């Protein structure tokens, strides 16, 4: 898979050099074979270059050697022709395919430079007056091959993260059949199969736990570092690592539809997508190609008109053209794109839209949809109070409340049941269970009449509210009556996540304001907003009104990121400058969002924005380096400082070009996500 990613990336590079290699008989796809091919060509040319150097007049003058025999120039010509054809083949075929595509790029420059050098030198062998420069031709091709080989290895490094994601998928699974288990290939698993996952193994397919319990490490998929406990009926994701328990899992998706494969596809298409920065780099690389050819020809004309011989003028022209290769420029952005997209996926940030991700550096306001992002999205018991003699203690009160609520699916009931589990209480039997419409539930538990009711019910029945009763910000309170007397109350709240305050503080440090948007009442919204020191809130907002609130902020000139759960917030997510779907990791189809966060952790939103900024910085650094390098080296190559005895040979030009490309690749590789 790495080769395909590289294929995407370098196709974006103006040099289009993956297409060039398609003529080498590898179909351009097999990346490792391409690296091996360059390595082989490099060594063959290296062996041939040594005799070429020894037979060259220039080297003989330097070394004060006299190697001459009749026909030596023809031997030199044959050796150089072999180097030109065998070593230069990738560049010549690349030049041809670029011309055919009317898209001149790097291969055009190299192909043109070596052809001119070879053509001129050949003419000197067969009678043209002048010095050949076969040795320059050989060293130039040698270094170009080395450069390509080194650079393709660096490029491969940038796509390695994607390969890591692919390797998460185990190759075999233990399928449970009637007569025992059989090891089968992962890709043969279908929906409904039952598989066994032993301790320490990777989960082979998305599914539901049918038997057993274990802690799973999902960090490579969701960025969540703490192992997650999975028990019967819970979802597991393919690629996560099983802890020390044994699990039987019922497969819910075939491997092609699994979460991991969707992520890999998403990463691949995002690496493929061209964003504005990339288009800018492409344009620059195209201009650089044109400038290179013009600068090369101008250099040639100027030196000839100054009375220098053709050989000298040619050498300058070839050096200018080689140094100008827009390779570093062509790879500056794609390498950063490939690395950032794959790294994000490993940290639970799925980038669906590259432009949205790169624009995240412009965000001035983040609008948080409260439930489930800043808060946990589920009710937890925050206070328990007993009144009078009916319930001897808190546990007694919770036990009777739990007995009645055990039959309900309501979020409040779920919160109370969580508390029952936490306190390890056993529940008494219930009879005569009935609902009091809109006001609560009633029944007989442990031989006592119990009612669980809202504050409204107390008022209607003229029951006194207890003296210590006051609601705190975002609490919901239920009262417990035992034998028609008030026995106490249980307060529940949607608890604010521990990470929320830090996330909001970090946004403030980056001059980004945070606004709460919620359907909850004003009191709850104000309480959460104050607690987290946010810049404001919109409360009691109906789903269709969320869109208007976003528009209102945009009219003020804010660049708005909206976080929502991707389903009922779709219109608002689409309206926002950047839509971030939260907590819908398993459902990557959060269509309208540009970015999907697997977890609902608000810290991830901050990481995303900071990582977007870091990614953009890396792109700009790479572009600045790639253009700056050309601005300095082109005049040197043209011979501007010739009178000061500073001259760059074609081979040195090729070394400089390669080094600049490798620097760009290394810089891209330094991009990391700070957690």
Short mmCIF file of C-alpha atoms in Angstrom, two decimals, residues 323-621:
data_model
loop_
_atom_site.label_atom_id
_atom_site.label_comp_id
_atom_site.label_asym_id
_atom_site.label_seq_id
_atom_site.Cartn_x
_atom_site.Cartn_y
_atom_site.Cartn_z
CA UNK A 323 19.84 22.94 -10.37
CA UNK A 324 16.46 24.36 -11.32
CA UNK A 325 14.66 21.02 -11.16
CA UNK A 326 11.48 21.75 -9.20
CA UNK A 327 11.70 18.50 -7.34
CA UNK A 328 11.93 19.85 -3.83
CA UNK A 329 9.14 22.24 -4.69
CA UNK A 330 6.97 19.49 -6.16
CA UNK A 331 7.34 17.34 -3.06
CA UNK A 332 7.22 20.14 -0.48
CA UNK A 333 3.47 19.86 0.08
CA UNK A 334 2.55 16.25 -0.84
CA UNK A 335 5.00 14.84 1.70
CA UNK A 336 3.51 16.93 4.50
CA UNK A 337 0.00 16.00 3.32
CA UNK A 338 0.74 12.29 3.36
CA UNK A 339 2.28 12.38 6.79
CA UNK A 340 -0.29 14.66 8.43
CA UNK A 341 -3.27 12.72 7.10
CA UNK A 342 -2.00 9.35 8.27
CA UNK A 343 -0.77 10.66 11.62
CA UNK A 344 -4.16 12.26 12.26
CA UNK A 345 -5.94 8.97 11.58
CA UNK A 346 -3.78 7.26 14.20
CA UNK A 347 -4.86 9.90 16.71
CA UNK A 348 -8.57 9.62 16.01
CA UNK A 349 -8.75 12.70 13.73
CA UNK A 350 -10.13 11.67 10.36
CA UNK A 351 -9.61 14.27 7.65
CA UNK A 352 -12.24 14.05 4.92
CA UNK A 353 -11.55 17.43 3.41
CA UNK A 354 -7.94 18.60 3.13
CA UNK A 355 -8.88 22.23 2.60
CA UNK A 356 -10.95 22.26 5.79
CA UNK A 357 -8.01 20.82 7.70
CA UNK A 358 -5.52 23.35 6.32
CA UNK A 359 -7.98 26.18 7.00
CA UNK A 360 -8.25 25.14 10.65
CA UNK A 361 -5.39 27.58 11.31
CA UNK A 362 -7.78 30.47 10.51
CA UNK A 363 -10.42 29.51 13.09
CA UNK A 364 -11.41 32.42 15.36
CA UNK A 365 -14.44 30.84 17.03
CA UNK A 366 -15.29 27.27 17.98
CA UNK A 367 -18.97 26.55 18.55
CA UNK A 368 -19.46 23.52 20.81
CA UNK A 369 -22.64 21.53 20.78
CA UNK A 370 -22.76 20.83 24.52
CA UNK A 371 -24.17 17.37 25.04
CA UNK A 372 -21.58 14.69 24.71
CA UNK A 373 -18.69 16.98 23.73
CA UNK A 374 -17.98 19.29 26.66
CA UNK A 375 -20.11 17.11 28.92
CA UNK A 376 -20.23 13.33 29.13
CA UNK A 377 -23.66 13.29 27.50
CA UNK A 378 -25.13 11.03 30.16
CA UNK A 379 -26.73 11.70 33.51
CA UNK A 380 -24.79 10.82 36.64
CA UNK A 381 -26.00 11.12 40.24
CA UNK A 382 -24.50 14.33 41.65
CA UNK A 383 -26.28 14.57 45.07
CA UNK A 384 -28.47 12.34 47.26
CA UNK A 385 -30.40 13.74 50.26
CA UNK A 386 -32.66 11.94 52.73
CA UNK A 387 -35.49 13.72 54.55
CA UNK A 388 -37.40 12.52 57.61
CA UNK A 389 -37.45 8.97 58.92
CA UNK A 390 -38.76 7.07 55.88
CA UNK A 391 -35.35 6.13 54.45
CA UNK A 392 -32.64 5.29 56.96
CA UNK A 393 -29.76 6.29 54.72
CA UNK A 394 -28.71 7.24 51.14
CA UNK A 395 -28.21 3.63 50.09
CA UNK A 396 -31.75 2.76 51.16
CA UNK A 397 -33.09 5.68 49.10
CA UNK A 398 -31.08 4.71 46.01
CA UNK A 399 -32.10 1.03 46.42
CA UNK A 400 -35.84 1.83 46.37
CA UNK A 401 -35.44 4.37 43.55
CA UNK A 402 -33.39 1.88 41.53
CA UNK A 403 -36.00 -0.87 42.03
CA UNK A 404 -38.61 1.26 40.26
CA UNK A 405 -36.30 2.80 37.65
CA UNK A 406 -34.89 -0.60 36.62
CA UNK A 407 -37.79 -0.91 34.16
CA UNK A 408 -37.21 2.42 32.44
CA UNK A 409 -35.01 3.41 29.48
CA UNK A 410 -35.06 7.10 30.41
CA UNK A 411 -31.60 8.82 30.73
CA UNK A 412 -32.42 9.67 34.39
CA UNK A 413 -33.19 6.00 35.10
CA UNK A 414 -29.92 4.97 33.43
CA UNK A 415 -28.07 7.44 35.68
CA UNK A 416 -29.68 6.01 38.80
CA UNK A 417 -28.93 2.42 37.72
CA UNK A 418 -25.26 3.37 37.22
CA UNK A 419 -25.24 4.63 40.82
CA UNK A 420 -26.86 1.35 42.02
CA UNK A 421 -24.05 -0.62 40.34
CA UNK A 422 -21.42 1.73 41.75
CA UNK A 423 -22.72 1.17 45.29
CA UNK A 424 -23.14 -2.60 44.77
CA UNK A 425 -26.77 -2.59 45.94
CA UNK A 426 -29.28 -5.43 45.53
CA UNK A 427 -32.74 -4.34 44.45
CA UNK A 428 -36.01 -5.49 46.08
CA UNK A 429 -38.87 -6.94 44.00
CA UNK A 430 -41.46 -4.50 42.64
CA UNK A 431 -45.20 -5.02 42.26
CA UNK A 432 -48.04 -2.73 41.14
CA UNK A 433 -45.70 -0.76 38.89
CA UNK A 434 -47.36 2.13 37.04
CA UNK A 435 -46.39 5.40 35.39
CA UNK A 436 -47.79 8.72 36.60
CA UNK A 437 -48.16 10.45 33.23
CA UNK A 438 -45.53 13.13 32.74
CA UNK A 439 -44.77 13.22 36.45
CA UNK A 440 -42.93 10.02 37.36
CA UNK A 441 -43.47 6.38 38.37
CA UNK A 442 -45.03 4.51 41.32
CA UNK A 443 -45.05 0.95 42.67
CA UNK A 444 -44.63 -1.24 45.72
CA UNK A 445 -41.02 -2.12 46.56
CA UNK A 446 -39.93 -4.13 49.61
CA UNK A 447 -43.49 -3.90 50.96
CA UNK A 448 -43.57 -0.07 50.85
CA UNK A 449 -45.40 2.26 48.50
CA UNK A 450 -42.81 4.21 46.56
CA UNK A 451 -43.26 7.12 44.14
CA UNK A 452 -40.52 8.85 42.16
CA UNK A 453 -41.78 12.23 41.00
CA UNK A 454 -40.84 15.59 39.54
CA UNK A 455 -40.83 18.89 41.51
CA UNK A 456 -44.05 19.76 39.63
CA UNK A 457 -45.88 16.82 41.26
CA UNK A 458 -44.99 18.10 44.75
CA UNK A 459 -46.40 21.54 43.98
CA UNK A 460 -49.63 20.09 42.57
CA UNK A 461 -50.14 17.95 45.67
CA UNK A 462 -49.24 20.76 48.06
CA UNK A 463 -46.26 18.92 49.45
CA UNK A 464 -43.55 21.11 51.03
CA UNK A 465 -40.21 21.27 49.24
CA UNK A 466 -37.43 20.22 51.65
CA UNK A 467 -35.46 23.01 53.36
CA UNK A 468 -32.07 22.00 51.86
CA UNK A 469 -33.51 21.84 48.35
CA UNK A 470 -31.95 24.18 45.78
CA UNK A 471 -30.97 23.33 42.25
CA UNK A 472 -27.41 23.82 41.23
CA UNK A 473 -26.93 25.09 37.67
CA UNK A 474 -27.44 22.10 35.46
CA UNK A 475 -29.04 19.55 37.80
CA UNK A 476 -32.23 17.62 37.27
CA UNK A 477 -33.91 16.54 40.51
CA UNK A 478 -36.32 13.68 41.24
CA UNK A 479 -38.14 13.36 44.60
CA UNK A 480 -38.80 10.07 46.37
CA UNK A 481 -42.05 9.55 48.32
CA UNK A 482 -42.37 6.55 50.64
CA UNK A 483 -45.89 5.75 51.87
CA UNK A 484 -46.89 9.19 50.51
CA UNK A 485 -44.36 11.03 52.65
CA UNK A 486 -41.32 12.87 51.27
CA UNK A 487 -38.27 10.70 51.92
CA UNK A 488 -35.59 12.54 49.99
CA UNK A 489 -34.37 13.54 46.55
CA UNK A 490 -31.77 12.44 44.02
CA UNK A 491 -30.09 15.12 41.86
CA UNK A 492 -28.58 14.13 38.53
CA UNK A 493 -26.44 16.16 36.20
CA UNK A 494 -24.82 15.78 32.82
CA UNK A 495 -21.28 15.98 34.20
CA UNK A 496 -18.70 18.21 32.50
CA UNK A 497 -15.78 16.20 31.13
CA UNK A 498 -12.52 16.63 33.05
CA UNK A 499 -10.68 17.57 29.80
CA UNK A 500 -13.09 20.37 28.84
CA UNK A 501 -11.65 23.16 31.00
CA UNK A 502 -8.10 22.60 29.70
CA UNK A 503 -9.35 22.51 26.12
CA UNK A 504 -11.16 25.85 26.47
CA UNK A 505 -8.12 27.39 28.22
CA UNK A 506 -5.83 26.27 25.37
CA UNK A 507 -8.20 27.80 22.82
CA UNK A 508 -8.05 31.10 24.75
CA UNK A 509 -4.24 30.93 24.74
CA UNK A 510 -4.48 30.74 20.96
CA UNK A 511 -6.90 33.69 20.76
CA UNK A 512 -9.81 31.50 19.74
CA UNK A 513 -13.17 32.12 21.39
CA UNK A 514 -15.45 29.27 22.45
CA UNK A 515 -19.23 29.43 22.37
CA UNK A 516 -21.70 26.93 23.73
CA UNK A 517 -24.70 25.97 21.60
CA UNK A 518 -27.35 23.81 23.23
CA UNK A 519 -31.00 22.87 23.22
CA UNK A 520 -30.91 22.87 27.04
CA UNK A 521 -32.45 25.64 29.13
CA UNK A 522 -30.65 28.90 29.81
CA UNK A 523 -29.80 27.97 33.40
CA UNK A 524 -27.95 24.79 32.39
CA UNK A 525 -26.16 26.53 29.51
CA UNK A 526 -25.06 29.41 31.72
CA UNK A 527 -23.80 27.06 34.42
CA UNK A 528 -21.65 25.01 31.99
CA UNK A 529 -20.44 28.13 30.17
CA UNK A 530 -19.38 29.82 33.44
CA UNK A 531 -17.79 26.70 34.86
CA UNK A 532 -15.59 26.37 31.76
CA UNK A 533 -14.94 30.14 31.41
CA UNK A 534 -16.35 30.17 27.88
CA UNK A 535 -16.98 33.35 25.87
CA UNK A 536 -20.72 32.96 25.56
CA UNK A 537 -23.63 30.59 24.95
CA UNK A 538 -26.79 30.12 22.89
CA UNK A 539 -29.43 28.20 24.87
CA UNK A 540 -32.78 26.58 24.01
CA UNK A 541 -31.76 26.40 20.35
CA UNK A 542 -33.80 24.04 18.18
CA UNK A 543 -31.85 21.96 15.63
CA UNK A 544 -33.01 24.05 12.65
CA UNK A 545 -32.03 27.28 14.44
CA UNK A 546 -28.41 26.20 14.91
CA UNK A 547 -27.69 27.15 11.32
CA UNK A 548 -28.88 30.74 11.95
CA UNK A 549 -26.61 31.09 14.98
CA UNK A 550 -23.59 30.04 12.91
CA UNK A 551 -24.54 32.54 10.17
CA UNK A 552 -24.85 35.29 12.78
CA UNK A 553 -21.28 34.69 13.94
CA UNK A 554 -20.01 34.58 10.36
CA UNK A 555 -21.66 37.93 9.62
CA UNK A 556 -19.53 39.40 12.40
CA UNK A 557 -16.51 38.23 10.44
CA UNK A 558 -15.70 35.16 12.55
CA UNK A 559 -14.14 32.08 10.94
CA UNK A 560 -16.29 29.43 12.60
CA UNK A 561 -15.62 25.80 13.41
CA UNK A 562 -18.69 23.92 14.59
CA UNK A 563 -18.55 20.66 16.48
CA UNK A 564 -21.63 18.48 16.50
CA UNK A 565 -22.66 14.85 16.37
CA UNK A 566 -23.03 14.88 12.60
CA UNK A 567 -26.63 13.70 12.50
CA UNK A 568 -29.02 16.36 13.76
CA UNK A 569 -26.39 19.06 13.37
CA UNK A 570 -25.83 18.40 9.66
CA UNK A 571 -27.11 21.77 8.32
CA UNK A 572 -25.11 23.76 10.88
CA UNK A 573 -21.98 21.68 10.23
CA UNK A 574 -22.35 22.40 6.53
CA UNK A 575 -22.84 26.13 7.13
CA UNK A 576 -19.80 26.47 9.41
CA UNK A 577 -16.47 27.28 7.75
CA UNK A 578 -15.21 24.00 9.18
CA UNK A 579 -17.57 21.23 10.29
CA UNK A 580 -16.18 18.82 12.86
CA UNK A 581 -18.33 15.74 13.50
CA UNK A 582 -17.69 14.45 16.99
CA UNK A 583 -18.07 11.02 18.47
CA UNK A 584 -19.33 9.49 15.25
CA UNK A 585 -16.06 7.72 14.68
CA UNK A 586 -17.65 4.39 13.91
CA UNK A 587 -19.93 6.10 11.42
CA UNK A 588 -17.46 7.79 9.10
CA UNK A 589 -20.44 8.75 7.00
CA UNK A 590 -20.80 12.00 8.94
CA UNK A 591 -21.39 13.40 5.47
CA UNK A 592 -21.40 17.14 5.93
CA UNK A 593 -18.36 17.40 8.18
CA UNK A 594 -14.90 18.06 6.76
CA UNK A 595 -13.27 16.40 9.75
CA UNK A 596 -14.48 13.52 11.92
CA UNK A 597 -13.26 13.00 15.49
CA UNK A 598 -13.52 9.42 16.64
CA UNK A 599 -13.76 10.37 20.31
CA UNK A 600 -15.91 13.10 21.75
CA UNK A 601 -12.96 14.49 23.66
CA UNK A 602 -12.85 18.31 23.42
CA UNK A 603 -9.06 18.11 23.75
CA UNK A 604 -9.03 16.46 20.31
CA UNK A 605 -10.60 19.58 18.81
CA UNK A 606 -7.77 21.66 20.23
CA UNK A 607 -5.18 19.13 19.00
CA UNK A 608 -6.77 19.29 15.58
CA UNK A 609 -6.47 23.08 15.36
CA UNK A 610 -2.89 23.10 16.67
CA UNK A 611 -1.95 20.26 14.34
CA UNK A 612 -3.56 22.11 11.42
CA UNK A 613 -1.35 25.10 12.25
CA UNK A 614 1.75 22.93 12.56
CA UNK A 615 1.00 21.22 9.24
CA UNK A 616 0.59 24.55 7.49
CA UNK A 617 3.86 25.81 9.02
CA UNK A 618 5.69 22.76 7.68
CA UNK A 619 4.26 23.32 4.19
CA UNK A 620 5.33 26.96 4.19
CA UNK A 621 8.80 26.04 5.53
#
